[in-house]
Amino acid sequence: SPSLLHCLHVGHGRQFYPLCLVLIVTTLLGLSGPLLLKALLEFVESGSDRGESPWRGVGIAVAMCVVAAANAVLSSQYGFWTGRVCMRMRVGLMTAVFERMVASPNVTMKDGTKRRFTTGEVTNFANIDADRVSGVVNVFNSFWQLPLDVSLTLYLLHREVRSAFLAGLAFLLVVVVCNILVATRISYLTKQMMTYKDQRVKLCNEALQGIRTVKMLALESFISDSVTQARKKEVAALAGRKYLDAWCVYFWATTPVCVALATFSAFVMGGSTLTASTAFTALALLLRL
């Protein structure tokens, strides 16, 4: 049976899979930054007392600059080539949809019935749905990159603040649950918005195709009111979606501060001494979460 995933694998796999290696390298470089920062702060705090050469501090600072520059270059290249693969996927899907509809407007469904898609539905397939499918590149990489990044970050956090990182992790889990609930509502509103958009586009196309009949029967007001009502429902769903998007942005903007506050509070209340090297290293790791 035809498989869209197999087609994407055959058509774009050679350009996509090497990007996974680049993403692994950028993840490791990002984690090396806090470790180099810790080494530099420890050198500044007690390097002279231990009789270490000043060139060690210079070497650590140079290494931090090199790692940051390499990470920036690789991240920009990864974003560029990922965008290129996504664009090729999108263009290929749009071309396939239009070619299929031009060749035969009647499509055989899974249950064997024939269906003819409207112009609005075809437009959504070629634009919005194709754009969502092309976004599978970032989603696929997130499935394996995020667990790897989070696992390594939590391990390094445990080395710095021991079990105190669990307080920040608990707060982070609460925020994640809230974001999941908000994302579920956003998905529902998006489906509603697309349904109303299909209705509006369908009404507009039918009105344009039968414009003579509309003019002869003086149906301009009726058609205008119908389109306006569909547009109002679409905008209402869009407004709700944007309000929820704003809450997501608010959660993610305040989360780093709250997580760091919870972690450091638990660390100090546990009787440990919060040094500069521990604080800045843990903060750098917490910002990765």
Tab-separated table of C-alpha atoms in Angstrom:
chain	number	residue	atom	x	y	z
A	1	SER	CA	0.000	0.000	0.000
A	2	PRO	CA	1.239	3.575	-0.622
A	3	SER	CA	3.111	5.110	2.307
A	4	LEU	CA	3.853	8.809	2.651
A	5	LEU	CA	6.561	8.085	5.214
A	6	HIS	CA	8.319	5.696	2.806
A	7	CYS	CA	8.192	8.303	0.038
A	8	LEU	CA	9.704	10.939	2.327
A	9	HIS	CA	12.401	8.466	3.399
A	10	VAL	CA	13.347	7.631	-0.188
A	11	GLY	CA	13.167	11.204	-1.456
A	12	HIS	CA	14.802	13.114	1.399
A	13	GLY	CA	16.550	10.563	3.636
A	14	ARG	CA	20.030	11.242	2.259
A	15	GLN	CA	19.768	14.931	3.073
A	16	PHE	CA	18.027	14.433	6.421
A	17	TYR	CA	19.861	11.651	8.297
A	18	PRO	CA	23.340	13.279	8.288
A	19	LEU	CA	21.765	16.232	10.092
A	20	CYS	CA	21.187	13.950	13.092
A	21	LEU	CA	24.965	13.648	13.539
A	22	VAL	CA	25.305	17.427	13.448
A	23	LEU	CA	22.599	17.708	16.106
A	24	ILE	CA	24.431	15.235	18.363
A	25	VAL	CA	27.635	17.267	18.084
A	26	THR	CA	25.823	20.536	18.882
A	27	THR	CA	24.204	18.893	21.918
A	28	LEU	CA	27.562	17.743	23.273
A	29	LEU	CA	29.137	21.128	22.591
A	30	GLY	CA	26.279	22.824	24.423
A	31	LEU	CA	26.857	20.609	27.466
A	32	SER	CA	30.597	21.230	27.439
A	33	GLY	CA	30.025	24.968	27.948
A	34	PRO	CA	28.850	24.675	31.607
A	35	LEU	CA	31.691	22.268	32.369
A	36	LEU	CA	34.291	24.686	31.017
A	37	LEU	CA	32.613	27.495	32.954
A	38	LYS	CA	32.921	25.465	36.166
A	39	ALA	CA	36.600	24.802	35.499
A	40	LEU	CA	37.236	28.500	34.880
A	41	LEU	CA	35.427	29.613	38.045
A	42	GLU	CA	37.257	27.034	40.153
A	43	PHE	CA	40.528	28.279	38.702
A	44	VAL	CA	39.631	31.881	39.549
A	45	GLU	CA	38.561	30.922	43.091
A	46	SER	CA	41.523	28.796	44.115
A	47	GLY	CA	43.906	28.486	41.186
A	48	SER	CA	46.529	30.801	42.653
A	49	ASP	CA	46.372	29.012	46.026
A	50	ARG	CA	47.160	25.703	44.379
A	51	GLY	CA	50.039	27.189	42.407
A	52	GLU	CA	48.484	26.588	38.981
A	53	SER	CA	49.832	28.387	35.939
A	54	PRO	CA	47.822	31.381	34.649
A	55	TRP	CA	47.995	29.819	31.209
A	56	ARG	CA	45.543	27.173	32.378
A	57	GLY	CA	42.918	29.864	32.870
A	58	VAL	CA	43.762	31.321	29.478
A	59	GLY	CA	43.412	27.895	27.898
A	60	ILE	CA	40.001	27.349	29.498
A	61	ALA	CA	38.793	30.771	28.315
A	62	VAL	CA	40.033	30.079	24.776
A	63	ALA	CA	38.354	26.663	24.837
A	64	MET	CA	35.066	28.303	25.867
A	65	CYS	CA	35.300	30.722	22.935
A	66	VAL	CA	36.120	27.936	20.487
A	67	VAL	CA	33.268	25.748	21.752
A	68	ALA	CA	30.789	28.640	21.599
A	69	ALA	CA	31.886	29.566	18.062
A	70	ALA	CA	31.743	25.952	16.853
A	71	ASN	CA	28.324	25.476	18.433
A	72	ALA	CA	27.014	28.662	16.784
A	73	VAL	CA	28.338	27.656	13.359
A	74	LEU	CA	27.005	24.102	13.549
A	75	SER	CA	23.625	25.264	14.887
A	76	SER	CA	23.226	27.784	12.079
A	77	GLN	CA	24.207	25.203	9.475
A	78	TYR	CA	21.812	22.682	10.998
A	79	GLY	CA	18.982	25.225	10.877
A	80	PHE	CA	19.815	26.150	7.285
A	81	TRP	CA	19.933	22.584	5.961
A	82	THR	CA	16.894	21.558	8.005
A	83	GLY	CA	14.928	24.441	6.505
A	84	ARG	CA	16.106	23.391	3.059
A	85	VAL	CA	14.924	19.808	3.563
A	86	CYS	CA	11.576	21.063	4.920
A	87	MET	CA	11.133	23.322	1.900
A	88	ARG	CA	11.855	20.463	-0.507
A	89	MET	CA	9.342	18.266	1.300
A	90	ARG	CA	6.719	21.003	1.198
A	91	VAL	CA	7.217	21.735	-2.493
A	92	GLY	CA	7.139	18.033	-3.350
A	93	LEU	CA	3.907	17.474	-1.422
A	94	MET	CA	2.236	20.533	-2.945
A	95	THR	CA	3.225	19.389	-6.439
A	96	ALA	CA	1.967	15.863	-5.791
A	97	VAL	CA	-1.395	17.125	-4.496
A	98	PHE	CA	-1.987	19.451	-7.456
A	99	GLU	CA	-0.877	16.852	-10.013
A	100	ARG	CA	-3.181	14.264	-8.458
A	101	MET	CA	-6.165	16.604	-8.441
A	102	VAL	CA	-5.556	17.758	-11.996
A	103	ALA	CA	-5.191	14.197	-13.275
A	104	SER	CA	-8.312	12.911	-11.516
A	105	PRO	CA	-10.420	15.000	-9.125
A	106	ASN	CA	-12.241	11.885	-7.871
A	107	VAL	CA	-10.213	10.172	-5.117
A	108	THR	CA	-10.772	6.618	-3.907
A	109	MET	CA	-11.025	6.507	-0.108
A	110	LYS	CA	-9.951	3.645	2.166
A	111	ASP	CA	-13.482	2.232	2.275
A	112	GLY	CA	-13.590	2.081	-1.540
A	113	THR	CA	-15.921	5.043	-2.041
A	114	LYS	CA	-15.240	7.843	-4.474
A	115	ARG	CA	-14.985	11.419	-3.257
A	116	ARG	CA	-14.407	14.707	-5.007
A	117	PHE	CA	-12.601	17.263	-2.815
A	118	THR	CA	-13.619	20.901	-2.927
A	119	THR	CA	-11.263	23.680	-3.949
A	120	GLY	CA	-10.937	24.836	-0.337
A	121	GLU	CA	-9.941	21.368	0.842
A	122	VAL	CA	-7.378	21.032	-1.951
A	123	THR	CA	-5.945	24.440	-1.042
A	124	ASN	CA	-5.585	23.380	2.588
A	125	PHE	CA	-3.947	20.107	1.545
A	126	ALA	CA	-1.432	21.904	-0.646
A	127	ASN	CA	-0.594	24.683	1.805
A	128	ILE	CA	-1.347	24.025	5.464
A	129	ASP	CA	-1.243	20.219	5.560
A	130	ALA	CA	1.888	20.078	3.404
A	131	ASP	CA	3.546	22.580	5.718
A	132	ARG	CA	2.691	20.472	8.758
A	133	VAL	CA	4.029	17.295	7.168
A	134	SER	CA	7.280	19.056	6.273
A	135	GLY	CA	7.633	19.978	9.946
A	136	VAL	CA	8.180	16.288	10.712
A	137	VAL	CA	11.931	16.947	10.384
A	138	ASN	CA	12.098	18.901	13.644
A	139	VAL	CA	9.596	16.634	15.383
A	140	PHE	CA	11.539	13.490	14.462
A	141	ASN	CA	14.801	14.895	15.812
A	142	SER	CA	13.089	16.060	18.992
A	143	PHE	CA	12.011	12.478	19.777
A	144	TRP	CA	15.589	11.347	20.387
A	145	GLN	CA	17.515	14.606	20.926
A	146	LEU	CA	15.422	15.984	23.795
A	147	PRO	CA	15.630	12.813	25.980
A	148	LEU	CA	19.390	12.658	25.364
A	149	ASP	CA	19.888	16.314	26.203
A	150	VAL	CA	17.673	16.193	29.299
A	151	SER	CA	19.293	12.991	30.604
A	152	LEU	CA	22.822	14.333	30.313
A	153	THR	CA	21.789	17.679	31.812
A	154	LEU	CA	20.116	16.018	34.807
A	155	TYR	CA	23.185	13.866	35.387
A	156	LEU	CA	25.453	16.927	35.405
A	157	LEU	CA	22.993	18.755	37.677
A	158	HIS	CA	23.096	15.856	40.125
A	159	ARG	CA	26.868	16.168	40.219
A	160	GLU	CA	26.614	19.865	41.075
A	161	VAL	CA	23.691	20.177	43.511
A	162	ARG	CA	22.994	16.513	44.309
A	163	SER	CA	19.320	15.776	45.062
A	164	ALA	CA	18.373	19.476	45.230
A	165	PHE	CA	17.748	19.445	41.480
A	166	LEU	CA	14.623	17.350	42.141
A	167	ALA	CA	12.854	20.464	43.497
A	168	GLY	CA	13.411	22.293	40.234
A	169	LEU	CA	12.524	19.182	38.269
A	170	ALA	CA	9.213	18.851	40.144
A	171	PHE	CA	8.304	22.446	39.314
A	172	LEU	CA	9.305	21.844	35.710
A	173	LEU	CA	7.041	18.795	35.491
A	174	VAL	CA	4.103	20.857	36.775
A	175	VAL	CA	4.748	23.432	34.047
A	176	VAL	CA	4.995	20.676	31.433
A	177	VAL	CA	1.617	19.257	32.493
A	178	CYS	CA	0.060	22.723	32.229
A	179	ASN	CA	1.563	23.159	28.780
A	180	ILE	CA	0.213	19.782	27.682
A	181	LEU	CA	-3.285	20.822	28.720
A	182	VAL	CA	-2.907	24.142	26.932
A	183	ALA	CA	-1.513	22.408	23.820
A	184	THR	CA	-4.504	20.045	23.779
A	185	ARG	CA	-6.869	23.002	23.817
A	186	ILE	CA	-4.829	24.718	21.093
A	187	SER	CA	-5.118	21.599	18.929
A	188	TYR	CA	-8.903	21.564	19.399
A	189	LEU	CA	-9.211	25.235	18.484
A	190	THR	CA	-6.964	24.725	15.470
A	191	LYS	CA	-9.235	21.975	14.156
A	192	GLN	CA	-12.239	24.247	14.628
A	193	MET	CA	-10.470	27.089	12.867
A	194	MET	CA	-9.610	24.879	9.899
A	195	THR	CA	-13.204	23.647	9.673
A	196	TYR	CA	-14.536	27.207	9.559
A	197	LYS	CA	-11.844	28.190	7.081
A	198	ASP	CA	-12.882	25.336	4.774
A	199	GLN	CA	-16.473	26.552	4.951
A	200	ARG	CA	-15.477	30.128	4.174
A	201	VAL	CA	-13.233	29.196	1.249
A	202	LYS	CA	-15.929	26.868	-0.114
A	203	LEU	CA	-18.560	29.632	0.058
A	204	CYS	CA	-16.264	32.111	-1.675
A	205	ASN	CA	-15.399	29.688	-4.471
A	206	GLU	CA	-19.031	28.718	-5.029
A	207	ALA	CA	-20.030	32.381	-5.114
A	208	LEU	CA	-17.332	33.193	-7.667
A	209	GLN	CA	-18.173	30.212	-9.841
A	210	GLY	CA	-21.877	31.098	-9.828
A	211	ILE	CA	-21.501	34.860	-9.808
A	212	ARG	CA	-24.041	35.318	-12.602
A	213	THR	CA	-26.698	33.438	-10.665
A	214	VAL	CA	-25.837	35.390	-7.524
A	215	LYS	CA	-26.251	38.695	-9.380
A	216	MET	CA	-29.457	37.654	-11.131
A	217	LEU	CA	-31.124	36.537	-7.899
A	218	ALA	CA	-29.682	39.411	-5.830
A	219	LEU	CA	-28.045	37.049	-3.364
A	220	GLU	CA	-25.071	39.296	-2.629
A	221	SER	CA	-26.211	40.122	0.915
A	222	PHE	CA	-26.938	36.482	1.727
A	223	ILE	CA	-23.559	35.318	0.444
A	224	SER	CA	-21.779	38.182	2.229
A	225	ASP	CA	-23.520	37.399	5.521
A	226	SER	CA	-22.679	33.697	5.218
A	227	VAL	CA	-19.013	34.411	4.541
A	228	THR	CA	-18.919	36.946	7.380
A	229	GLN	CA	-20.411	34.471	9.858
A	230	ALA	CA	-17.919	31.784	8.867
A	231	ARG	CA	-15.100	34.324	9.142
A	232	LYS	CA	-16.258	35.440	12.615
A	233	LYS	CA	-16.215	31.838	13.846
A	234	GLU	CA	-12.767	31.328	12.309
A	235	VAL	CA	-11.411	34.500	13.928
A	236	ALA	CA	-12.940	33.534	17.303
A	237	ALA	CA	-11.131	30.187	17.204
A	238	LEU	CA	-7.943	31.942	16.076
A	239	ALA	CA	-8.202	34.462	18.931
A	240	GLY	CA	-8.593	31.691	21.508
A	241	ARG	CA	-5.596	29.912	20.015
A	242	LYS	CA	-3.443	33.035	20.198
A	243	TYR	CA	-4.425	33.720	23.817
A	244	LEU	CA	-3.361	30.197	24.731
A	245	ASP	CA	-0.126	30.675	22.777
A	246	ALA	CA	0.548	33.732	24.915
A	247	TRP	CA	0.096	31.635	28.078
A	248	CYS	CA	2.582	29.104	26.720
A	249	VAL	CA	5.104	31.863	26.102
A	250	TYR	CA	4.512	33.192	29.626
A	251	PHE	CA	5.066	29.756	31.169
A	252	TRP	CA	8.291	29.164	29.289
A	253	ALA	CA	9.569	32.697	29.993
A	254	THR	CA	9.104	32.392	33.768
A	255	THR	CA	10.045	28.731	34.118
A	256	PRO	CA	13.885	29.167	34.142
A	257	VAL	CA	13.745	31.695	37.000
A	258	CYS	CA	11.327	29.631	39.082
A	259	VAL	CA	13.218	26.376	38.492
A	260	ALA	CA	16.525	27.971	39.478
A	261	LEU	CA	14.940	29.517	42.586
A	262	ALA	CA	13.475	26.175	43.683
A	263	THR	CA	16.745	24.307	43.062
A	264	PHE	CA	19.011	26.752	44.876
A	265	SER	CA	16.554	27.089	47.784
A	266	ALA	CA	16.508	23.324	48.273
A	267	PHE	CA	20.302	23.189	47.977
A	268	VAL	CA	20.861	25.859	50.644
A	269	MET	CA	18.139	24.505	52.947
A	270	GLY	CA	19.875	21.137	52.780
A	271	GLY	CA	22.871	22.641	54.575
A	272	SER	CA	25.196	22.936	51.574
A	273	THR	CA	27.329	25.942	50.706
A	274	LEU	CA	26.460	27.620	47.415
A	275	THR	CA	29.717	28.685	45.765
A	276	ALA	CA	30.082	30.742	42.606
A	277	SER	CA	31.263	27.779	40.541
A	278	THR	CA	28.339	25.630	41.681
A	279	ALA	CA	25.751	28.392	41.245
A	280	PHE	CA	26.767	29.487	37.749
A	281	THR	CA	27.323	25.944	36.488
A	282	ALA	CA	23.968	24.758	37.825
A	283	LEU	CA	22.262	27.858	36.416
A	284	ALA	CA	23.778	27.228	32.983
A	285	LEU	CA	22.537	23.630	33.102
A	286	LEU	CA	19.091	24.639	34.315
A	287	LEU	CA	18.729	27.038	31.402
A	288	ARG	CA	19.153	24.080	29.043
A	289	LEU	CA	16.019	22.506	30.491
